Each structure stands twice: as structure tokens, then as C-alpha cells.
Amino acid sequence: MIFISCGVIRPDLKKTFSSRLLEIHSGISEVIETFSPDRVAIEDVFVSINPGSALKLGHARGVLMLAAMQHHLEIHEYSARKVKQAVVGYGQASKEQIQQVVRVLLNLSATPSQDAADGLAIALCCANHVVFS
């Protein structure tokens, strides 16, 4: 596996929720057009303590999946536990453990942010499952 790039799409929190969803869609579409992946990996739905946050996350996932489908990409979904097991070897791994293992596995010169490390961990999980399936 070769590390190419990582980043985080951070919509403007001063905008309406629907405008932020559009920013997410535009951002992920730009990433897809720039890097031409053949698949997309996304974290599966999980139960949240805050139902409002869970609903908003579901909307964001839907926008990401729509962008992937518009670009004719395979979508692979993985639970947080499965990602942690695949990358760290422990389904209850902390965010910090994920960051450190991702840094080591991809031979990064710096530790990625928690959000970027989560995305890279999902990509690593997908790569492992696609290659070894």
C-alpha cells in the first residue's frame, strides 16, 4: 500500500446544514476527480448517544455515498470495531492508538489528525479486505 494523500473536508459551520452537505458533496467529488479511486470505503452506521448527531452523520454518509455512486465507484462499509480490529488488532482501540498505528503502517513523517487517521484506517481496512477476500 502506498500513501498518496489525506485530508479532511470541514464545511463552514456558519452555513445552513443543507449548505454544509453540499460542501461535503462538492469536496468529496473533487477528491474523487483528482485521485480517480476505484472504490470508496466508509464507516458503517453506529449508534450514537445523541440522536441528533446520529441523524446528521447519516445525512453526511448519504451525501458521500451519492457522490461515490455518481462516479460509478464501489462502496465498502465497515463498522468502527472491524476497522479497529483490522488496523490495530483490538476492537476497542483508542483514537490515539489508531493515529499511531496508521502513522507507522503508512510510514508517515507526522501523526495525522484524528479525523484523517480515521479515514486512513478505514482505507487500510478496505485494502486488507479487498486484497485478502
Short mmCIF file of C-alpha atoms in Angstrom, two decimals:
data_model
loop_
_atom_site.label_atom_id
_atom_site.label_comp_id
_atom_site.label_asym_id
_atom_site.label_seq_id
_atom_site.Cartn_x
_atom_site.Cartn_y
_atom_site.Cartn_z
CA MET A 1 0.00 0.00 0.00
CA ILE A 2 1.28 3.45 -0.91
CA PHE A 3 0.21 6.62 0.88
CA ILE A 4 -0.74 9.33 -1.61
CA SER A 5 -2.61 11.96 0.35
CA CYS A 6 -5.08 12.58 3.13
CA GLY A 7 -7.18 15.45 4.30
CA VAL A 8 -10.40 16.44 5.97
CA ILE A 9 -13.41 18.20 4.47
CA ARG A 10 -14.50 20.82 7.01
CA PRO A 11 -17.67 22.63 5.94
CA ASP A 12 -18.35 26.16 7.17
CA LEU A 13 -20.32 25.77 10.42
CA LYS A 14 -21.87 29.22 9.93
CA LYS A 15 -23.78 27.94 6.89
CA THR A 16 -27.06 26.06 6.96
CA PHE A 17 -26.96 22.29 7.38
CA SER A 18 -28.06 21.73 3.78
CA SER A 19 -25.30 24.08 2.55
CA ARG A 20 -22.74 22.12 4.58
CA LEU A 21 -23.97 18.88 2.98
CA LEU A 22 -23.42 20.48 -0.43
CA GLU A 23 -19.88 21.44 0.62
CA ILE A 24 -19.23 17.83 1.66
CA HIS A 25 -20.57 16.55 -1.66
CA SER A 26 -18.51 19.05 -3.65
CA GLY A 27 -15.39 18.30 -1.61
CA ILE A 28 -15.60 14.53 -1.95
CA SER A 29 -16.44 14.85 -5.66
CA GLU A 30 -13.29 16.94 -6.11
CA VAL A 31 -11.22 14.31 -4.28
CA ILE A 32 -12.67 11.57 -6.48
CA GLU A 33 -11.99 13.54 -9.66
CA THR A 34 -8.43 14.37 -8.55
CA PHE A 35 -7.35 10.88 -7.45
CA SER A 36 -9.62 8.57 -9.53
CA PRO A 37 -10.08 5.81 -6.94
CA ASP A 38 -11.78 2.56 -7.94
CA ARG A 39 -13.66 2.19 -4.64
CA VAL A 40 -14.77 4.11 -1.59
CA ALA A 41 -14.66 2.85 1.99
CA ILE A 42 -16.93 4.38 4.59
CA GLU A 43 -17.63 3.75 8.24
CA ASP A 44 -20.88 1.93 8.82
CA VAL A 45 -23.73 3.46 10.79
CA PHE A 46 -23.23 3.33 14.53
CA VAL A 47 -25.46 4.08 17.48
CA SER A 48 -24.79 7.47 18.99
CA ILE A 49 -25.66 8.81 22.41
CA ASN A 50 -27.06 11.93 20.74
CA PRO A 51 -29.82 11.04 18.22
CA GLY A 52 -29.50 14.45 16.51
CA SER A 53 -25.80 13.87 15.86
CA ALA A 54 -26.50 10.38 14.56
CA LEU A 55 -29.08 11.75 12.12
CA LYS A 56 -26.69 14.42 10.86
CA LEU A 57 -23.97 11.83 10.44
CA GLY A 58 -26.42 9.71 8.45
CA HIS A 59 -27.11 12.65 6.15
CA ALA A 60 -23.37 13.17 5.61
CA ARG A 61 -22.86 9.45 4.88
CA GLY A 62 -25.68 9.63 2.34
CA VAL A 63 -24.04 12.56 0.58
CA LEU A 64 -20.71 10.70 0.46
CA MET A 65 -22.38 7.59 -0.91
CA LEU A 66 -24.26 9.63 -3.52
CA ALA A 67 -21.01 11.18 -4.74
CA ALA A 68 -19.39 7.75 -4.96
CA MET A 69 -22.33 6.33 -6.91
CA GLN A 70 -22.36 9.34 -9.25
CA HIS A 71 -18.74 8.45 -10.09
CA HIS A 72 -19.61 4.73 -10.50
CA LEU A 73 -17.45 3.62 -7.57
CA GLU A 74 -17.79 0.51 -5.44
CA ILE A 75 -18.78 1.32 -1.87
CA HIS A 76 -17.47 -0.76 1.03
CA GLU A 77 -18.84 -0.20 4.53
CA TYR A 78 -17.07 -1.28 7.72
CA SER A 79 -18.05 -0.98 11.36
CA ALA A 80 -15.77 1.00 13.65
CA ARG A 81 -14.97 -2.22 15.53
CA LYS A 82 -13.97 -4.01 12.31
CA VAL A 83 -11.73 -1.08 11.29
CA LYS A 84 -10.03 -1.03 14.69
CA GLN A 85 -9.53 -4.81 14.62
CA ALA A 86 -8.11 -4.70 11.10
CA VAL A 87 -5.69 -1.85 11.76
CA VAL A 88 -4.80 -2.03 15.45
CA GLY A 89 -5.78 -5.62 16.22
CA TYR A 90 -8.13 -4.56 19.01
CA GLY A 91 -11.78 -3.59 18.51
CA GLN A 92 -11.79 -1.10 21.39
CA ALA A 93 -8.63 0.78 20.30
CA SER A 94 -8.44 4.46 21.21
CA LYS A 95 -8.23 7.31 18.71
CA GLU A 96 -4.59 7.83 19.75
CA GLN A 97 -3.76 4.17 19.11
CA ILE A 98 -5.32 4.40 15.66
CA GLN A 99 -3.31 7.53 14.89
CA GLN A 100 -0.03 5.90 15.90
CA VAL A 101 -0.61 2.62 14.08
CA VAL A 102 -1.70 4.43 10.89
CA ARG A 103 1.44 6.61 11.10
CA VAL A 104 3.64 3.51 11.40
CA LEU A 105 1.83 1.38 8.78
CA LEU A 106 1.97 4.15 6.19
CA ASN A 107 5.44 5.34 7.22
CA LEU A 108 4.21 8.91 7.72
CA SER A 109 6.63 11.55 8.96
CA ALA A 110 3.98 13.06 11.25
CA THR A 111 0.96 11.80 13.12
CA PRO A 112 -2.24 12.53 11.18
CA SER A 113 -5.17 14.30 12.85
CA GLN A 114 -7.75 12.02 14.46
CA ASP A 115 -10.19 12.57 11.59
CA ALA A 116 -7.55 11.93 8.93
CA ALA A 117 -6.30 8.84 10.82
CA ASP A 118 -9.86 7.50 10.99
CA GLY A 119 -10.21 7.90 7.23
CA LEU A 120 -6.84 6.28 6.57
CA ALA A 121 -7.72 3.41 8.94
CA ILE A 122 -10.94 2.78 7.02
CA ALA A 123 -8.96 2.78 3.76
CA LEU A 124 -6.43 0.32 5.24
CA CYS A 125 -9.25 -1.92 6.44
CA CYS A 126 -10.79 -1.89 2.96
CA ALA A 127 -7.46 -2.60 1.28
CA ASN A 128 -6.91 -5.57 3.57
CA HIS A 129 -10.38 -6.97 2.95
CA VAL A 130 -10.36 -6.44 -0.81
CA VAL A 131 -6.87 -7.92 -1.24
CA PHE A 132 -7.43 -10.88 1.08
CA SER A 133 -11.05 -11.67 0.13
#
